[in-house]
């Protein structure tokens, strides 16, 4: 402010008088405090709203019938509109779910989860998420360093080898892995089987066929591969389990057995783990998987 006053006096050829400067400083306009209309209230998390119970249609002909239909599907039914547009709450929920789906693809499983579950970290040839999305072929291949880790840290010729991969949803691994691994282990024990907790592999930038290469390296009888599914607007936390008897690179997809939709709104992780254990026992008994197993069951 003083600089501004001095500049004005210099422009007007005024002598610099300290009294004039003090008077101008003391007579500066009073700054009034303006109260903000912005609320400090913390809003409820919009993603916690159960879409199956959310019903915004005014004056429906059959409210109970509509709600009964919504119980059967997570589709966004009965959310109504404002003119030709969505209402504010459904639109915000749509954007929140879309953001969660994007985050699931481009984020990583926290190192703390990998360490807590004692997983052995390895990585495909992708190197980063952009390459992972654009080069699916590299998501099924390992370089010499990672191949060496598999050979050195995993006991060969086991009956069951468990693998975990981030896939297209790291959120799915974070949400389900702590429940499903103990469930599989407990289920296998009822059949007189087991897997080594300290030899479960975790694949970064993983695609499904990566299990085939690991099958060839370890020569395990059954490979059970837990991987994050492609996220959608219903959930970003859905995981799948791919199982195969003695998988090999280039084998037909029909040789895989798949259990999908593993998440809290689908098949709970604990329930899925028990079912996976039963499937592993059948594969070992029949020495088959996929369509071949279905034909002999």
Coordinates of C-alpha atoms in Angstrom, one line a residue:
X1 CA 0.0 0.0 0.0
X2 CA 2.8 2.4 0.8
X3 CA 4.4 1.8 -2.5
X4 CA 1.1 2.7 -4.2
X5 CA 0.9 6.0 -2.3
X6 CA 4.5 6.9 -3.2
X7 CA 3.9 6.2 -6.8
X8 CA 0.8 8.5 -6.9
X9 CA 2.7 11.3 -5.2
X10 CA 5.6 11.0 -7.6
X11 CA 3.3 11.1 -10.6
X12 CA 1.7 14.3 -9.3
X13 CA 5.1 15.9 -8.6
X14 CA 4.2 16.1 -4.9
X15 CA 6.8 16.3 -2.2
X16 CA 7.0 13.1 -0.2
X17 CA 5.5 14.1 3.2
X18 CA 5.5 11.5 5.9
X19 CA 2.4 13.0 7.5
X20 CA 0.4 12.7 4.2
X21 CA 1.4 9.1 3.9
X22 CA 0.4 8.3 7.5
X23 CA -3.0 10.0 6.9
X24 CA -3.7 8.0 3.8
X25 CA -2.8 4.7 5.6
X26 CA -5.0 5.5 8.6
X27 CA -7.9 6.5 6.4
X28 CA -7.9 3.3 4.4
X29 CA -11.5 1.9 3.8
X30 CA -12.7 -0.5 6.4
X31 CA -12.9 -4.1 5.3
X32 CA -16.1 -5.7 6.3
X33 CA -16.3 -9.4 7.1
X34 CA -18.7 -11.1 4.8
X35 CA -20.3 -14.3 6.1
X36 CA -20.0 -17.2 3.7
X37 CA -23.1 -19.2 2.7
X38 CA -21.0 -22.3 2.3
X39 CA -22.0 -25.0 4.8
X40 CA -19.5 -26.9 6.9
X41 CA -22.0 -29.8 7.1
X42 CA -20.6 -33.2 6.1
X43 CA -22.8 -34.9 3.5
X44 CA -23.7 -38.6 3.6
X45 CA -21.7 -40.8 1.3
X46 CA -23.9 -41.1 -1.8
X47 CA -22.4 -44.5 -2.7
X48 CA -23.8 -46.0 0.5
X49 CA -27.3 -45.7 -0.7
X50 CA -28.8 -49.1 -1.6
X51 CA -29.9 -48.7 -5.2
X52 CA -32.2 -51.7 -4.9
X53 CA -34.2 -49.8 -2.2
X54 CA -34.0 -46.3 -3.8
X55 CA -37.3 -45.4 -5.4
X56 CA -37.9 -41.8 -6.6
X57 CA -41.0 -42.2 -8.9
X58 CA -43.8 -39.9 -7.6
X59 CA -47.3 -41.3 -7.3
X60 CA -46.5 -44.8 -8.7
X61 CA -49.4 -47.0 -9.7
X62 CA -47.9 -50.1 -8.0
X63 CA -45.1 -49.0 -5.6
X64 CA -44.8 -52.5 -4.0
X65 CA -44.6 -54.2 -7.3
X66 CA -41.9 -51.9 -8.5
X67 CA -39.8 -52.4 -5.3
X68 CA -40.2 -56.1 -5.7
X69 CA -38.8 -55.9 -9.2
X70 CA -35.9 -53.8 -8.0
X71 CA -35.0 -56.5 -5.4
X72 CA -34.1 -58.8 -8.3
X73 CA -31.6 -56.5 -10.1
X74 CA -29.0 -53.8 -9.3
X75 CA -30.2 -52.0 -12.5
X76 CA -31.0 -48.3 -12.0
X77 CA -34.8 -48.5 -12.1
X78 CA -37.4 -46.1 -10.7
X79 CA -35.0 -43.1 -10.4
X80 CA -37.3 -40.7 -12.2
X81 CA -36.3 -37.6 -14.0
X82 CA -36.4 -33.8 -14.1
X83 CA -37.6 -33.0 -17.6
X84 CA -35.5 -35.1 -20.0
X85 CA -32.7 -35.3 -17.5
X86 CA -31.8 -37.5 -14.5
X87 CA -32.6 -36.1 -11.0
X88 CA -29.6 -34.7 -9.1
X89 CA -29.0 -37.6 -6.7
X90 CA -29.0 -40.4 -9.4
X91 CA -26.7 -38.3 -11.6
X92 CA -24.2 -37.8 -8.8
X93 CA -24.4 -41.5 -7.9
X94 CA -23.8 -42.4 -11.6
X95 CA -20.7 -40.2 -11.6
X96 CA -19.4 -41.5 -8.3
X97 CA -19.8 -45.2 -9.5
X98 CA -18.1 -44.4 -12.8
X99 CA -15.2 -42.7 -10.9
X100 CA -14.9 -45.8 -8.7
X101 CA -14.7 -48.1 -11.7
X102 CA -11.9 -46.0 -13.3
X103 CA -10.0 -45.9 -10.0
X104 CA -10.3 -49.7 -9.8
X105 CA -8.6 -50.1 -13.1
X106 CA -5.8 -47.6 -12.7
X107 CA -5.0 -47.9 -9.0
X108 CA -2.8 -50.6 -7.4
X109 CA -3.3 -53.2 -4.7
X110 CA -1.7 -51.6 -1.6
X111 CA 1.7 -53.0 -0.6
X112 CA 0.3 -53.5 3.0
X113 CA -2.2 -56.0 1.7
X114 CA 0.4 -58.0 -0.2
X115 CA 2.7 -58.0 2.9
X116 CA -0.1 -58.9 5.3
X117 CA -1.2 -61.9 3.2
X118 CA 2.4 -63.0 2.7
X119 CA 2.0 -63.0 -1.1
X120 CA 5.0 -63.3 -3.4
X121 CA 5.0 -60.3 -5.7
X122 CA 5.8 -60.8 -9.4
X123 CA 5.1 -58.7 -12.5
X124 CA 4.2 -59.2 -16.1
X125 CA 6.0 -57.5 -19.0
X126 CA 3.5 -54.6 -19.0
X127 CA 5.5 -52.2 -16.8
X128 CA 2.7 -49.7 -16.2
X129 CA -1.1 -49.4 -16.4
X130 CA -1.2 -47.7 -19.8
X131 CA 0.7 -50.6 -21.4
X132 CA -1.5 -53.0 -19.4
X133 CA -4.7 -51.6 -20.9
X134 CA -3.4 -51.3 -24.5
X135 CA -1.2 -54.5 -24.7
X136 CA -3.1 -57.5 -23.2
X137 CA -0.6 -59.8 -24.7
X138 CA 2.2 -58.5 -22.4
X139 CA -0.1 -59.1 -19.4
X140 CA 0.3 -62.9 -19.8
X141 CA 4.1 -62.9 -20.2
X142 CA 7.0 -62.8 -17.7
X143 CA 10.6 -61.7 -18.1
X144 CA 13.6 -63.8 -17.0
X145 CA 13.8 -62.0 -13.6
X146 CA 10.1 -62.8 -12.7
X147 CA 10.3 -66.3 -14.1
X148 CA 13.3 -66.9 -11.9
X149 CA 11.3 -65.7 -8.8
X150 CA 8.6 -68.2 -9.6
X151 CA 11.1 -71.0 -9.9
X152 CA 13.0 -70.2 -6.8
X153 CA 10.1 -69.4 -4.4
X154 CA 7.4 -71.9 -5.4
X155 CA 7.7 -75.6 -4.8
X156 CA 7.2 -77.5 -8.1
X157 CA 4.7 -80.4 -8.7
X158 CA 2.2 -79.4 -6.0
X159 CA -1.4 -80.5 -6.1
X160 CA -2.7 -77.0 -5.7
X161 CA -1.1 -73.6 -6.6
X162 CA -3.0 -70.4 -5.6
X163 CA -2.3 -67.2 -7.6
X164 CA -3.7 -63.7 -7.0
X165 CA -3.7 -61.0 -9.8
X166 CA -4.8 -57.4 -9.8
X167 CA -6.5 -57.8 -13.2
X168 CA -8.8 -55.0 -14.1
X169 CA -9.8 -54.2 -10.5
X170 CA -7.3 -53.8 -7.7
X171 CA -10.3 -52.8 -5.5
X172 CA -11.7 -56.3 -5.9
X173 CA -8.5 -57.9 -4.4
X174 CA -8.4 -55.4 -1.5
X175 CA -12.1 -56.1 -0.7
X176 CA -12.1 -59.9 -1.0
X177 CA -8.7 -61.5 -0.6
X178 CA -8.5 -61.5 3.2
X179 CA -11.8 -63.6 3.3
X180 CA -11.4 -65.9 0.4
X181 CA -7.9 -67.3 1.0
X182 CA -8.7 -68.6 4.5
X183 CA -12.0 -70.0 3.2
X184 CA -10.3 -71.9 0.4
X185 CA -7.7 -73.3 2.8
X186 CA -10.3 -74.4 5.3
X187 CA -12.4 -76.0 2.5
X188 CA -9.4 -77.9 1.2
X189 CA -8.6 -79.2 4.6
X190 CA -12.0 -80.9 4.8
X191 CA -10.9 -82.9 1.7
X192 CA -7.4 -83.7 3.1
X193 CA -5.8 -81.1 0.8
X194 CA -3.9 -77.8 1.4
X195 CA -1.8 -75.1 -0.1
X196 CA 1.3 -73.3 1.2
X197 CA 0.4 -69.9 2.6
X198 CA 3.9 -68.7 1.9
X199 CA 3.9 -69.6 -1.7
X200 CA 0.9 -67.8 -3.0
X201 CA 1.9 -65.6 -6.0
X202 CA 0.7 -62.1 -6.6
X203 CA 0.8 -60.8 -10.2
X204 CA 0.9 -57.1 -10.9
X205 CA -0.6 -56.1 -14.3
X206 CA -2.1 -59.5 -14.6
X207 CA -4.2 -61.0 -17.4
X208 CA -6.0 -64.4 -17.1
X209 CA -3.7 -66.4 -19.4
X210 CA -0.7 -65.6 -17.1
X211 CA -1.9 -68.6 -15.1
X212 CA -1.0 -70.9 -18.1
X213 CA 2.6 -69.9 -18.0
X214 CA 2.8 -70.4 -14.2
X215 CA 1.2 -73.8 -14.7
X216 CA 4.0 -74.8 -17.0
X217 CA 6.7 -73.4 -14.7
X218 CA 5.4 -75.0 -11.5
X219 CA 3.8 -78.1 -13.0
X220 CA 1.1 -77.9 -10.4
X221 CA -1.9 -80.2 -10.8
X222 CA -4.5 -77.4 -10.3
X223 CA -4.0 -73.7 -10.7
X224 CA -6.5 -71.5 -8.9
X225 CA -6.3 -67.9 -10.0
X226 CA -8.1 -65.1 -8.1
X227 CA -8.2 -62.0 -10.3
X228 CA -10.1 -58.6 -10.3
X229 CA -12.9 -58.4 -12.8
X230 CA -13.6 -55.6 -15.2
X231 CA -15.4 -53.0 -13.0
X232 CA -18.9 -51.7 -13.8
X233 CA -21.4 -49.2 -12.4
X234 CA -22.9 -51.9 -10.2
X235 CA -19.6 -52.6 -8.3
X236 CA -15.9 -52.1 -8.7
X237 CA -15.1 -54.8 -6.2
X238 CA -16.0 -58.0 -8.2
X239 CA -13.5 -60.8 -8.3
X240 CA -13.3 -64.0 -10.4
X241 CA -11.7 -67.3 -9.8
X242 CA -10.2 -69.2 -12.8
X243 CA -9.3 -72.8 -12.3
X244 CA -7.6 -75.3 -14.6
X245 CA -6.2 -78.7 -14.4
X246 CA -2.5 -78.7 -15.6
X247 CA -2.9 -75.5 -17.7
X248 CA -0.6 -74.9 -20.7
X249 CA 0.2 -71.8 -22.8
X250 CA -2.2 -71.7 -25.8
X251 CA -4.8 -74.1 -24.4
X252 CA -8.5 -73.6 -25.3
X253 CA -10.5 -71.3 -23.0
X254 CA -12.9 -74.2 -22.6
X255 CA -10.4 -75.9 -20.3
X256 CA -11.0 -73.2 -17.7
X257 CA -13.6 -73.3 -15.0
X258 CA -14.7 -69.8 -13.9
X259 CA -16.5 -68.6 -10.8
X260 CA -17.4 -64.9 -11.3
X261 CA -19.2 -62.2 -9.5
X262 CA -17.4 -62.7 -6.1
X263 CA -18.2 -59.6 -4.0
X264 CA -20.5 -58.6 -1.1
X265 CA -23.5 -57.9 -3.5
X266 CA -23.0 -61.2 -5.4
X267 CA -21.4 -64.4 -4.1
X268 CA -19.7 -63.5 -0.8
X269 CA -16.0 -64.3 -0.6
X270 CA -16.3 -66.9 2.2
X271 CA -19.0 -68.8 0.3
X272 CA -17.1 -68.6 -2.9
X273 CA -14.0 -70.0 -1.2
X274 CA -15.8 -73.1 0.1
X275 CA -17.2 -73.7 -3.4
X276 CA -13.7 -73.3 -5.0
X277 CA -12.3 -75.9 -2.6
X278 CA -14.9 -78.4 -3.7
X279 CA -14.2 -77.7 -7.4
X280 CA -10.4 -78.2 -6.8
X281 CA -11.2 -81.6 -5.2
X282 CA -13.3 -82.6 -8.3
X283 CA -10.6 -81.5 -10.7
X284 CA -8.0 -83.6 -8.8
X285 CA -10.3 -86.6 -8.8
X286 CA -11.3 -86.5 -12.5
X287 CA -8.0 -84.9 -13.7
X288 CA -10.1 -82.5 -15.8
X289 CA -11.4 -78.9 -15.8
X290 CA -13.7 -76.6 -17.8
X291 CA -16.1 -78.3 -20.2
X292 CA -14.3 -81.6 -19.8
X293 CA -15.2 -81.6 -16.1
X294 CA -18.8 -80.7 -16.7
X295 CA -19.2 -83.7 -19.0
X296 CA -18.1 -86.2 -16.4
X297 CA -19.8 -84.8 -13.4

